[in-house]
Amino acid sequence: IELISNPIEKIKKISGGTFDWKKGVRKMGFTPSDDHEHGMIAQEIEKVIPDAIAPAPFNLKYKTIRYEKVIPLLIEGIKEQQEQIEGLKEQLNTIVCGSFDPQ
């Protein structure tokens, strides 16, 4: 088992967005659950986490994201950011307390 390296850099390569399904989208039994959705671009995810991509069930030339495979990247990204935050808090505390002269 290896931790995901450089998770923040990987996260910066993907985008989240919203989109509206075209009216009347019905392909091979697929019907969108909502007209307006949040999602990501499969081709961006594929460059960062190739195993998070699968062929779309309604047409093999399209791609779909296996969102559960993206979660580990997000967890490691949060942990990396938390380390950065704690380091910055320490630096700030050192600056504030180190320059404080009670006299």
XYZ file of C-alpha atoms in Angstrom:
103
model
C 0.000 0.000 0.000
C 1.330 3.404 -0.982
C -0.097 6.809 -0.201
C -1.119 8.964 -3.166
C 1.760 11.269 -3.981
C 1.246 14.982 -4.668
C -2.535 14.900 -4.198
C -2.967 18.689 -4.327
C -1.158 18.906 -7.667
C -3.393 16.153 -9.017
C -6.549 17.801 -7.698
C -5.538 21.071 -9.388
C -5.659 19.240 -12.746
C -9.359 18.389 -12.465
C -12.429 20.600 -12.494
C -15.849 20.370 -10.961
C -18.755 21.910 -12.780
C -22.467 21.952 -13.420
C -24.303 21.021 -16.573
C -27.778 20.630 -17.994
C -28.778 17.511 -19.895
C -30.144 18.101 -23.376
C -33.896 17.708 -23.560
C -34.971 14.230 -24.548
C -31.697 12.461 -23.715
C -32.625 8.794 -23.640
C -30.018 6.339 -24.845
C -30.216 2.581 -24.537
C -32.250 2.732 -21.350
C -30.288 5.611 -19.805
C -32.366 8.460 -18.442
C -30.719 11.252 -16.438
C -31.992 11.448 -12.876
C -32.016 15.266 -12.912
C -32.027 17.916 -15.638
C -29.278 19.895 -13.851
C -26.300 18.090 -12.331
C -22.858 18.556 -10.808
C -19.974 16.558 -12.164
C -16.456 16.397 -13.543
C -14.944 15.876 -16.973
C -14.011 12.235 -17.498
C -11.058 13.052 -19.749
C -9.493 15.234 -17.004
C -10.007 12.518 -14.398
C -8.570 9.903 -16.737
C -5.227 11.764 -16.895
C -4.953 11.777 -13.083
C -6.775 8.578 -12.023
C -7.123 6.272 -15.040
C -8.828 3.515 -13.034
C -11.658 5.938 -12.133
C -12.923 5.845 -15.728
C -15.229 3.267 -17.275
C -17.129 3.077 -20.562
C -20.571 4.657 -20.354
C -23.269 1.989 -20.063
C -25.332 3.478 -22.882
C -22.531 3.863 -25.434
C -18.972 2.498 -25.227
C -17.505 5.485 -27.092
C -18.425 7.721 -24.126
C -16.714 7.678 -20.736
C -18.130 7.792 -17.247
C -16.506 8.517 -13.887
C -16.469 6.016 -11.053
C -16.722 8.697 -8.360
C -15.867 6.320 -5.511
C -12.366 6.034 -7.035
C -11.864 9.831 -6.737
C -12.514 9.917 -2.980
C -9.037 8.640 -1.895
C -7.391 11.481 -3.850
C -9.633 14.017 -2.117
C -8.893 12.539 1.317
C -5.135 12.719 0.784
C -5.513 16.258 -0.573
C -7.366 17.349 2.575
C -4.678 15.774 4.751
C -1.915 17.526 2.801
C -3.704 20.863 3.087
C -4.217 20.338 6.827
C -0.462 19.825 7.242
C 0.111 23.072 5.352
C -2.434 24.906 7.526
C -0.851 23.628 10.731
C 2.609 24.663 9.491
C 1.344 28.154 8.666
C -0.311 28.438 12.086
C 3.010 27.534 13.725
C 4.833 30.147 11.647
C 2.237 32.784 12.492
C 2.386 31.901 16.177
C 6.186 32.180 16.104
C 6.028 35.568 14.386
C 3.350 36.981 16.680
C 4.691 35.558 19.940
C 8.338 35.966 18.981
C 7.950 39.674 18.270
C 5.813 40.355 21.335
C 7.739 42.285 23.990
C 5.668 42.764 27.160
C 7.924 45.613 28.385
